[in-house]
C-alpha cells in the first residue's frame, strides 16, 4: 500500500483495493507518504554529511523506492555501509535485486522482525557489515506505528539504542492523529485489513527519544524538519499543513 501511495509499481490488486479505501477516508495519504520519504532523505543526508556517520541500520525497510537510504548516504560518503532489515520476504527479494552499493561501500539485507531486536543485532549480516564499536544511525521510518503497546515498542527502541555506542543516532517517523482525525481513520482501516496500527501523540513519539539528545527542531511534523532551501520544487512541500502530513519525525544522538 505504501508503494501504491508513492506512485510505485510493486503492489498487488488487493493492495490497490485497500489503498483506495484508505484514500476515500483520507485523500492526503499520498502527501503523508511523500513527505515521510522526503524526511528520510533529509535526515539520512544530515547524519552522513553534517554528523559524519558512516554506518546505517534500517529496520522496516519496505519495498525499495529511489532514492533509497544507501543512495542518499553513499552520495555523501561512498564508503558508507547500510544494513536493511525487514520481515517481508517480498521486500528482501526486491532489496537483493535492486539495492546495490557503491564499490567503496557495502549494503546487506536481513530477514528479521523489529519485535525481536536481539535477532537483528546478533545477525551475521549486521556483524559482518557494521562495526558496532563505531557510531551507527538506526533508521525506523514509518514502522513503529505498526507496533501496538502490547509489543512494547519503547523497550524495543531502547534496547536497540543501548547496544549502539556513544555518538550513534536515531531517526524515526510515526503516524499521528494530533492534527487530523483522518489519521485515526487510516489506522482503523489498516487494522481492518489485519495490520495493527497505532497513531501516537507528540508526547508519545517524543518518548522514543528518552535519554537521547534531540537535534533541532526536535519532534515535529516531517515536512517541518530542516526543510531544504525553498525553490520551485520545494514550495509545494513547504505549503503543506500539519493536518495533511500527520506524520511526526525527529533525529537524536546518543550521548
Short mmCIF file of C-alpha atoms in Angstrom, two decimals:
data_model
loop_
_atom_site.label_atom_id
_atom_site.label_comp_id
_atom_site.label_asym_id
_atom_site.label_seq_id
_atom_site.Cartn_x
_atom_site.Cartn_y
_atom_site.Cartn_z
CA UNK A 1 0.00 0.00 0.00
CA UNK A 2 2.84 2.41 0.82
CA UNK A 3 4.35 1.72 -2.59
CA UNK A 4 0.98 2.48 -4.20
CA UNK A 5 0.71 5.77 -2.30
CA UNK A 6 4.18 6.72 -3.52
CA UNK A 7 3.19 6.03 -7.12
CA UNK A 8 5.27 2.86 -7.40
CA UNK A 9 4.54 -0.31 -9.35
CA UNK A 10 5.35 -3.03 -6.80
CA UNK A 11 1.93 -3.88 -5.40
CA UNK A 12 -0.94 -6.30 -5.94
CA UNK A 13 -4.64 -5.80 -6.76
CA UNK A 14 -5.51 -6.38 -3.09
CA UNK A 15 -3.09 -3.63 -2.13
CA UNK A 16 -4.66 -1.21 -4.59
CA UNK A 17 -8.15 -2.06 -3.39
CA UNK A 18 -7.21 -1.48 0.25
CA UNK A 19 -5.29 1.69 -0.62
CA UNK A 20 -8.28 3.16 -2.45
CA UNK A 21 -10.44 2.63 0.64
CA UNK A 22 -7.84 4.44 2.71
CA UNK A 23 -7.83 7.29 0.19
CA UNK A 24 -11.60 7.59 0.45
CA UNK A 25 -11.22 8.27 4.17
CA UNK A 26 -8.02 10.32 3.95
CA UNK A 27 -7.23 11.74 0.50
CA UNK A 28 -4.00 13.28 1.81
CA UNK A 29 -2.32 9.91 2.44
CA UNK A 30 -0.10 10.22 -0.68
CA UNK A 31 1.08 13.55 0.73
CA UNK A 32 1.90 11.82 4.01
CA UNK A 33 3.84 9.12 2.18
CA UNK A 34 5.82 11.54 0.03
CA UNK A 35 6.67 13.89 2.90
CA UNK A 36 7.68 10.94 5.06
CA UNK A 37 10.03 9.78 2.31
CA UNK A 38 11.45 13.26 1.88
CA UNK A 39 12.13 13.41 5.62
CA UNK A 40 14.07 10.16 5.42
CA UNK A 41 16.23 11.64 2.67
CA UNK A 42 16.96 14.85 4.58
CA UNK A 43 17.59 13.07 7.88
CA UNK A 44 19.94 10.49 6.36
CA UNK A 45 21.80 13.16 4.40
CA UNK A 46 22.15 15.26 7.57
CA UNK A 47 23.59 12.34 9.54
CA UNK A 48 26.05 11.47 6.78
CA UNK A 49 27.09 14.98 5.75
CA UNK A 50 26.88 17.02 8.96
CA UNK A 51 27.30 14.43 11.69
CA UNK A 52 29.71 12.20 9.80
CA UNK A 53 28.05 8.85 10.48
CA UNK A 54 29.11 6.15 8.04
CA UNK A 55 27.03 3.18 9.24
CA UNK A 56 23.25 2.83 8.99
CA UNK A 57 20.85 0.15 10.21
CA UNK A 58 17.44 0.48 8.55
CA UNK A 59 14.76 -1.70 10.16
CA UNK A 60 11.39 -1.94 8.43
CA UNK A 61 12.84 -1.13 5.03
CA UNK A 62 9.77 -1.68 2.89
CA UNK A 63 9.86 -2.08 -0.87
CA UNK A 64 12.78 -0.22 -2.48
CA UNK A 65 11.82 3.26 -3.67
CA UNK A 66 14.52 5.53 -5.07
CA UNK A 67 16.23 7.35 -3.56
CA UNK A 68 16.88 4.61 -1.05
CA UNK A 69 18.80 5.22 2.15
CA UNK A 70 22.10 3.85 0.85
CA UNK A 71 21.83 6.02 -2.28
CA UNK A 72 21.43 9.10 -0.10
CA UNK A 73 24.30 8.42 2.28
CA UNK A 74 26.69 6.98 -0.31
CA UNK A 75 26.20 10.10 -2.42
CA UNK A 76 27.75 11.92 0.54
CA UNK A 77 30.24 9.21 1.57
CA UNK A 78 30.74 6.37 -0.95
CA UNK A 79 32.29 4.24 1.80
CA UNK A 80 29.12 4.27 3.92
CA UNK A 81 27.68 0.92 4.94
CA UNK A 82 23.99 0.07 5.24
CA UNK A 83 22.11 -2.95 6.56
CA UNK A 84 18.46 -3.23 5.53
CA UNK A 85 16.18 -5.38 7.68
CA UNK A 86 12.57 -6.41 7.06
CA UNK A 87 10.36 -9.40 7.86
CA UNK A 88 8.61 -9.44 4.46
CA UNK A 89 10.20 -11.99 2.05
CA UNK A 90 9.00 -9.96 -0.94
CA UNK A 91 10.88 -6.92 0.33
CA UNK A 92 14.08 -8.91 0.70
CA UNK A 93 13.83 -10.30 -2.83
CA UNK A 94 13.49 -6.79 -4.23
CA UNK A 95 16.20 -5.46 -1.94
CA UNK A 96 18.76 -8.01 -3.04
CA UNK A 97 17.97 -7.29 -6.68
CA UNK A 98 17.85 -3.50 -6.55
CA UNK A 99 19.77 -2.13 -3.57
CA UNK A 100 23.31 -2.27 -4.88
CA UNK A 101 26.12 -0.47 -3.09
CA UNK A 102 28.89 1.75 -4.40
CA UNK A 103 32.17 -0.16 -4.85
CA UNK A 104 33.64 1.64 -1.85
CA UNK A 105 30.71 0.93 0.47
CA UNK A 106 28.53 -2.03 1.27
CA UNK A 107 24.89 -2.99 1.69
CA UNK A 108 23.44 -6.11 3.29
CA UNK A 109 19.90 -7.46 3.70
CA UNK A 110 18.50 -9.18 6.74
CA UNK A 111 15.27 -11.12 7.31
CA UNK A 112 14.35 -10.00 10.82
CA UNK A 113 11.44 -8.74 12.88
CA UNK A 114 11.70 -5.48 14.84
CA UNK A 115 9.75 -7.13 17.64
CA UNK A 116 12.82 -9.30 18.21
CA UNK A 117 15.62 -6.72 18.32
CA UNK A 118 18.27 -9.15 19.52
CA UNK A 119 17.86 -11.16 16.30
CA UNK A 120 18.80 -8.02 14.40
CA UNK A 121 21.84 -7.11 16.45
CA UNK A 122 23.42 -10.57 16.60
CA UNK A 123 22.82 -11.40 12.95
CA UNK A 124 25.75 -12.23 10.69
CA UNK A 125 24.61 -9.51 8.29
CA UNK A 126 24.93 -6.81 10.94
CA UNK A 127 28.12 -8.17 12.49
CA UNK A 128 29.83 -8.64 9.12
CA UNK A 129 28.80 -5.25 7.71
CA UNK A 130 28.79 -2.84 10.63
CA UNK A 131 31.38 -2.16 13.32
CA UNK A 132 29.26 -1.82 16.46
CA UNK A 133 32.17 -0.13 18.23
CA UNK A 134 31.67 2.87 15.94
CA UNK A 135 28.57 5.13 15.68
CA UNK A 136 25.57 3.68 13.87
CA UNK A 137 22.43 5.51 12.73
CA UNK A 138 19.32 3.46 13.50
CA UNK A 139 16.56 4.23 10.98
CA UNK A 140 12.97 3.44 12.00
CA UNK A 141 10.98 5.19 9.31
CA UNK A 142 7.18 4.72 9.43
CA UNK A 143 7.47 1.37 11.20
CA UNK A 144 6.76 1.96 14.90
CA UNK A 145 3.10 2.79 14.35
CA UNK A 146 2.70 -0.86 13.31
CA UNK A 147 3.67 -1.93 16.84
CA UNK A 148 0.95 -1.84 19.48
CA UNK A 149 1.52 -1.17 23.17
CA UNK A 150 1.42 -4.94 23.70
CA UNK A 151 4.61 -5.15 21.60
CA UNK A 152 6.24 -2.62 23.98
CA UNK A 153 7.86 -0.53 21.24
CA UNK A 154 9.58 1.79 23.71
CA UNK A 155 11.55 -1.07 25.22
CA UNK A 156 12.43 -2.33 21.73
CA UNK A 157 13.85 1.03 20.67
CA UNK A 158 15.67 1.48 23.98
CA UNK A 159 17.19 -1.99 23.68
CA UNK A 160 18.49 -1.29 20.18
CA UNK A 161 19.97 2.08 21.18
CA UNK A 162 21.51 0.62 24.34
CA UNK A 163 23.54 -1.76 22.19
CA UNK A 164 24.89 1.01 19.96
CA UNK A 165 27.92 3.08 21.02
CA UNK A 166 28.01 6.74 22.05
CA UNK A 167 27.69 9.05 19.06
CA UNK A 168 25.09 6.81 17.41
CA UNK A 169 21.82 8.29 16.20
CA UNK A 170 18.13 7.50 15.96
CA UNK A 171 15.99 8.75 13.08
CA UNK A 172 12.32 7.83 13.07
CA UNK A 173 8.93 8.89 11.79
CA UNK A 174 5.49 7.98 13.13
CA UNK A 175 1.82 8.45 12.23
CA UNK A 176 -0.12 10.89 14.43
CA UNK A 177 -3.73 11.98 14.77
CA UNK A 178 -2.81 15.15 16.66
CA UNK A 179 -3.67 17.35 13.69
CA UNK A 180 -6.41 15.43 11.91
CA UNK A 181 -8.88 12.67 12.85
CA UNK A 182 -8.31 11.22 9.38
CA UNK A 183 -5.10 9.62 10.69
CA UNK A 184 -7.15 7.62 13.17
CA UNK A 185 -9.42 6.55 10.30
CA UNK A 186 -6.35 5.40 8.39
CA UNK A 187 -5.20 3.38 11.41
CA UNK A 188 -8.67 1.82 11.71
CA UNK A 189 -8.72 0.82 8.04
CA UNK A 190 -5.28 -0.78 8.35
CA UNK A 191 -6.44 -2.73 11.41
CA UNK A 192 -9.49 -3.92 9.49
CA UNK A 193 -7.04 -5.39 6.95
CA UNK A 194 -5.23 -7.25 9.72
CA UNK A 195 -2.39 -4.74 10.11
CA UNK A 196 -2.07 -3.48 13.71
CA UNK A 197 -1.68 0.31 13.51
CA UNK A 198 -1.49 2.96 16.22
CA UNK A 199 -1.42 6.74 15.70
CA UNK A 200 0.52 8.28 18.59
CA UNK A 201 0.62 11.78 20.06
CA UNK A 202 3.55 14.19 20.11
CA UNK A 203 4.43 13.23 23.69
CA UNK A 204 4.18 9.53 22.88
CA UNK A 205 6.52 9.90 19.90
CA UNK A 206 8.93 12.05 21.92
CA UNK A 207 9.14 9.25 24.47
CA UNK A 208 11.05 7.12 21.94
CA UNK A 209 13.94 9.58 22.32
CA UNK A 210 14.24 9.31 26.11
CA UNK A 211 17.89 9.64 27.13
CA UNK A 212 18.96 10.92 23.71
CA UNK A 213 19.88 14.42 22.56
CA UNK A 214 17.27 15.67 20.10
CA UNK A 215 18.56 17.59 17.09
CA UNK A 216 16.75 20.86 16.40
CA UNK A 217 13.87 21.27 15.68
CA UNK A 218 13.05 18.21 17.79
CA UNK A 219 9.88 16.21 17.23
CA UNK A 220 7.84 17.94 14.54
CA UNK A 221 5.73 17.10 11.51
CA UNK A 222 8.15 15.70 8.97
CA UNK A 223 7.83 18.47 6.37
CA UNK A 224 8.99 20.96 9.04
CA UNK A 225 12.13 19.01 9.96
CA UNK A 226 15.01 21.00 8.43
CA UNK A 227 13.29 21.67 5.08
CA UNK A 228 15.55 22.29 2.14
CA UNK A 229 16.05 25.86 0.97
CA UNK A 230 12.80 26.84 -0.76
CA UNK A 231 12.82 26.79 -4.52
CA UNK A 232 10.30 25.89 -7.18
CA UNK A 233 10.45 22.19 -6.35
CA UNK A 234 10.35 22.64 -2.57
CA UNK A 235 7.50 25.14 -2.45
CA UNK A 236 4.66 22.56 -2.54
CA UNK A 237 6.11 20.65 0.40
CA UNK A 238 6.61 23.80 2.44
CA UNK A 239 2.99 24.80 1.86
CA UNK A 240 1.64 21.55 3.32
CA UNK A 241 -0.36 21.74 6.53
CA UNK A 242 0.29 19.61 9.61
CA UNK A 243 -3.14 18.02 9.09
CA UNK A 244 -2.23 16.92 5.56
CA UNK A 245 1.10 15.44 6.65
CA UNK A 246 0.10 13.90 10.03
CA UNK A 247 3.50 12.24 10.50
CA UNK A 248 5.98 13.20 13.20
CA UNK A 249 9.69 12.85 12.68
CA UNK A 250 12.87 13.54 14.61
CA UNK A 251 16.57 12.76 14.80
CA UNK A 252 18.58 12.37 18.01
CA UNK A 253 22.11 11.45 19.08
CA UNK A 254 23.23 9.12 21.83
CA UNK A 255 25.47 10.94 24.34
#
